[in-house]
Coordinates of C-alpha atoms in Angstrom, one line a residue:
X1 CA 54.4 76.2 -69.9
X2 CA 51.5 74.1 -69.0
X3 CA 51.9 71.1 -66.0
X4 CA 52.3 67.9 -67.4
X5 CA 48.8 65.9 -66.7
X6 CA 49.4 63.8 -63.2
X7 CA 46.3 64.4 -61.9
X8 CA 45.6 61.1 -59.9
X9 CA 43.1 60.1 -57.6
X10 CA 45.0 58.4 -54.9
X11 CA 44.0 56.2 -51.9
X12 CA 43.2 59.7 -49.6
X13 CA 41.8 61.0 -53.0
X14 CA 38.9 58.1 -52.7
X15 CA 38.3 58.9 -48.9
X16 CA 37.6 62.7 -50.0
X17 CA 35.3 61.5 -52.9
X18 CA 33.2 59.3 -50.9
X19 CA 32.6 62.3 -49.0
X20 CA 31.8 64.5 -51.9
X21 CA 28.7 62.3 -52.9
X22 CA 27.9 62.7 -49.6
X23 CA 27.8 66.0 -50.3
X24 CA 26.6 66.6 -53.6
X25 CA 24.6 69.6 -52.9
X26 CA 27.9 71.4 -51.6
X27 CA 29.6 71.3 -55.1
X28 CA 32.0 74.5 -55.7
X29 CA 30.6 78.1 -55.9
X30 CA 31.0 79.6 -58.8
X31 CA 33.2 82.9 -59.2
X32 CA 33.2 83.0 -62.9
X33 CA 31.9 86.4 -62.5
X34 CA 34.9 87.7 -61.4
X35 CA 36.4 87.9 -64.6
X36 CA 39.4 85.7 -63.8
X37 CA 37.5 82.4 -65.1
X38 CA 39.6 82.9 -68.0
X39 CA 43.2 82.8 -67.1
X40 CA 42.1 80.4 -64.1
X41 CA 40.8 77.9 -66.7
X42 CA 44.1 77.2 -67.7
X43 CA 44.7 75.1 -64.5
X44 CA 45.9 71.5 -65.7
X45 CA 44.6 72.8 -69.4
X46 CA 41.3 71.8 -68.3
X47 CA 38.0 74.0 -68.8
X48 CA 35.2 74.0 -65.9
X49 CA 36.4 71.9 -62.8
X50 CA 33.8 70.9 -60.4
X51 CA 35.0 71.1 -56.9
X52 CA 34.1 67.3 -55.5
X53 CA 36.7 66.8 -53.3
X54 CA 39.0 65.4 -56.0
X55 CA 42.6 65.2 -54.7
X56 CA 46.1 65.7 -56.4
X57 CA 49.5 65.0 -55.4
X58 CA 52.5 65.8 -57.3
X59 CA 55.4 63.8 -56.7
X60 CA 58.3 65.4 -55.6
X61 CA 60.6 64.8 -59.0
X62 CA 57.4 66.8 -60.7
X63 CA 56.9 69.6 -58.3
X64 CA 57.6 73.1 -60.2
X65 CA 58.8 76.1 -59.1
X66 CA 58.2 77.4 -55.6
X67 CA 55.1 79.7 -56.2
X68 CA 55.2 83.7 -56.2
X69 CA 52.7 86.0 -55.3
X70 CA 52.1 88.7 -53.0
X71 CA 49.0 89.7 -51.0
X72 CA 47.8 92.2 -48.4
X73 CA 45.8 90.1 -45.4
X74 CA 43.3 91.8 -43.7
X75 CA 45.2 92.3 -40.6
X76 CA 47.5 94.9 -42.3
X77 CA 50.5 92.4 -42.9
X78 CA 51.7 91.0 -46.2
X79 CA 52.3 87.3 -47.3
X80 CA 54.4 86.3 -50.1
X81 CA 55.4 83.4 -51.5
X82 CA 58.5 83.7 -50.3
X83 CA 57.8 83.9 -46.9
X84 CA 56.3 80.6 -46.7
X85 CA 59.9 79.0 -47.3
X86 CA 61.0 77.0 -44.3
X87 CA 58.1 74.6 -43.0
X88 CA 55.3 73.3 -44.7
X89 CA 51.9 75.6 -45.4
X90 CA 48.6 75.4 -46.3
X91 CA 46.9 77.9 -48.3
X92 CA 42.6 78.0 -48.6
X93 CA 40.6 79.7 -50.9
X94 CA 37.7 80.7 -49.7
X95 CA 34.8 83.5 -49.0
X96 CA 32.0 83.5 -46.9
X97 CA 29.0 83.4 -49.2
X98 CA 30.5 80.0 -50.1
X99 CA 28.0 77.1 -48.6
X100 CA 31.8 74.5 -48.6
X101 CA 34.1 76.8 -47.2
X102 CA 31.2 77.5 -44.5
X103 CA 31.1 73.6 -44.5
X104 CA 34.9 72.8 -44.2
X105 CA 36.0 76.0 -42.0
X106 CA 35.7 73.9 -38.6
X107 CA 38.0 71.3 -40.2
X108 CA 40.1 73.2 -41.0
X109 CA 40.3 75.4 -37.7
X110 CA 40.7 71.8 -36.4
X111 CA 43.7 71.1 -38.6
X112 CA 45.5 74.1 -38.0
X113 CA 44.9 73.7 -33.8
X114 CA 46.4 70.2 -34.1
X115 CA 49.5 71.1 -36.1
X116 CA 50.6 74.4 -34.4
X117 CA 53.2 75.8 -35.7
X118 CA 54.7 73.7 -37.7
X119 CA 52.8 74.5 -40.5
X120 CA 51.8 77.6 -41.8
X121 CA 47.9 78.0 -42.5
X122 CA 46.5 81.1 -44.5
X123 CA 43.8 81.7 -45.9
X124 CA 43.2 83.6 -49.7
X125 CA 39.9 85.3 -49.7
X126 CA 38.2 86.3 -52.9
X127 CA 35.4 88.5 -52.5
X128 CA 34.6 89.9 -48.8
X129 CA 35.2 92.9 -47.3
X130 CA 37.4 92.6 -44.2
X131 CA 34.3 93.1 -42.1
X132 CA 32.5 90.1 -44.4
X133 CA 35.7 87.6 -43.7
X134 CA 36.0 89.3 -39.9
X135 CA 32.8 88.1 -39.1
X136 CA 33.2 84.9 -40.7
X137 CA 36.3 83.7 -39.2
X138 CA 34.5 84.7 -35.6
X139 CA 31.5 82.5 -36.3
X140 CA 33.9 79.4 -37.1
X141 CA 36.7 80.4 -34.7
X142 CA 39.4 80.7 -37.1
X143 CA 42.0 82.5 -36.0
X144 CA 45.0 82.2 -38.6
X145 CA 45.1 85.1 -41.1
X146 CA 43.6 85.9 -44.8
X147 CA 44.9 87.7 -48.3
X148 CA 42.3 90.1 -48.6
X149 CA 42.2 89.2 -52.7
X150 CA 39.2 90.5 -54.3
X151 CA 41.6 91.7 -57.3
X152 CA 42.2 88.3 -58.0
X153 CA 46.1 89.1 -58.4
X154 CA 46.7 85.8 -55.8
X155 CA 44.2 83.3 -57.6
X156 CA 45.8 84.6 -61.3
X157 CA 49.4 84.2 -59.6
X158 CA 48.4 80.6 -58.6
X159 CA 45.9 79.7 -61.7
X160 CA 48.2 76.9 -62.9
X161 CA 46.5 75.7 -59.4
X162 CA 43.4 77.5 -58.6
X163 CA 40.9 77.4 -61.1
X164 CA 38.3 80.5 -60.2
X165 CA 35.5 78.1 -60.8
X166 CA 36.3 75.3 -57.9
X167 CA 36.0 77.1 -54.9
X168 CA 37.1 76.6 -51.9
X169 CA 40.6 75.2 -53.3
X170 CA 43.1 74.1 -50.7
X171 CA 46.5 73.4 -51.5
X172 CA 49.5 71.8 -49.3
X173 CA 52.8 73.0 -49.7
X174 CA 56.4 71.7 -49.4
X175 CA 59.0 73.1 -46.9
X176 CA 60.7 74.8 -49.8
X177 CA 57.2 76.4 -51.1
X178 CA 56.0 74.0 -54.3
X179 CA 52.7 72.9 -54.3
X180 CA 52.8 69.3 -53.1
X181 CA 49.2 68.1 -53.2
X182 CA 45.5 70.2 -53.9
X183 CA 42.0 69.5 -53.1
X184 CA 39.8 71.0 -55.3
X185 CA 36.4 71.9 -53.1
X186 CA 35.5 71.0 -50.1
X187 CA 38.0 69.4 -47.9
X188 CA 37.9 65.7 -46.3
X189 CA 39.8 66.3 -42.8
X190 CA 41.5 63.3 -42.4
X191 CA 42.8 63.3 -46.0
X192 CA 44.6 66.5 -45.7
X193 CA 45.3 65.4 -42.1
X194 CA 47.4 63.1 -44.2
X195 CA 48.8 65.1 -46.5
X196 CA 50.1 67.1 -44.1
X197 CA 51.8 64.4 -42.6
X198 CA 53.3 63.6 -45.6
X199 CA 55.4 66.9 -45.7
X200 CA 56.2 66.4 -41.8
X201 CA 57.9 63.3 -42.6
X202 CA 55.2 61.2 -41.7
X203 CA 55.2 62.9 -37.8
X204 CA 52.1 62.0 -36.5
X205 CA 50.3 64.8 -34.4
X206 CA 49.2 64.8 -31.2
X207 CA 45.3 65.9 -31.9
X208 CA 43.8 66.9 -29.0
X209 CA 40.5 65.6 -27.9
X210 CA 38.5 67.8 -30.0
X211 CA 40.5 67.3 -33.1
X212 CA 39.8 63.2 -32.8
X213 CA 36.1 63.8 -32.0

């Protein structure tokens, strides 16, 4: 059944467009190639999606299911959906030929140093190799793990989500694994710093020096 239309640009949603036309030349790569473009185009019953930063929450009373899938990351474990029960979690789509994700990765490393381990940051990787992603996440220090998902069976699992065509994708989960809020493209830090927040009870941080640089 399709997800009722709530998309909504909210107050962090206009901090993260205000960036995007900074960054107009950073729109989302295209993975249409991929031959997922049409299943994922059935996110939100929309057709392309442009990757500008656009954020959406989903209100707690409208959150569906917790989502399923399972993946194999690169560093021989597995991640389900399941396994993200518990805490909240953020999941990125990503790959490294994407000029965003290359863009957004030290926000993001920054974001997962300041919250620790109370939240749950993976990565879903769409096209690399695992020496490709290896050497991009020791470029941009990143250091939480990635689904190794070239067969697209994570990005058709979440395309009520994840449209192919708006990557990098990040979604926040809940504690009990619904998708609480997305960003389609390339991340605004102190939006999903927010977001976050929001599914910590509002529990500010403690950033270290770096983070609030």
């Amino acid at each position: 059944m399709p997800l009722p239309d709530r998309t909504r640009l909210t107050r962090r949603g206009f901090l993260a467009a205000g960036t995007a036309l900074g960054l107009a030349a950073l729109t989302a790569c295209s993975s249409g190639d991929d031959g997922l473009a049409e299943q994922a185009n059935r996110a939100d019953g929309k057709g392309f999606i442009s990757g500008d930063g656009t954020v959406t929450e989903y209100a707690e009373k409208d959150r569906t299911d917790p989502v399923q899938f399972t993946g194999n990351l690169f560093d021989g474990g597995q991640l389900t959906g399941a396994s993200l029960h518990g805490k909240p979690s953020l999941l990125n789509f990503w790959y490294a030929g994407c000029a965003p994700c290359r863009a957004e990765a030290p926000h993001l490393v920054k974001l997962h140093d300041e919250f620790g381990d109370r939240v749950a940051f993976y990565g879903v990787n769409l096209r690399d190799e695992k020496g490709t992603a290896e050497a991009f996440e020791r470029n941009f220090g990143v250091d939480y793990p990635s689904v190794e998902d070239r067969t697209g069976e994570v990005l058709m699992a979440m395309s009520d989500y994840v449209p192919a065509q708006a990557v990098p994708t990040t979604l926040v989960l809940d504690a009990q694994g619904r998708v609480a809020a997305r960003v389609l493209g390339q991340i605004d830090e102190s939006t999903v710093r927010t977001l976050i927040q929001d599914q910590l009870g509002g529990a500010s941080a403690a950033p270290s020096a770096s983070a609030t640089a």
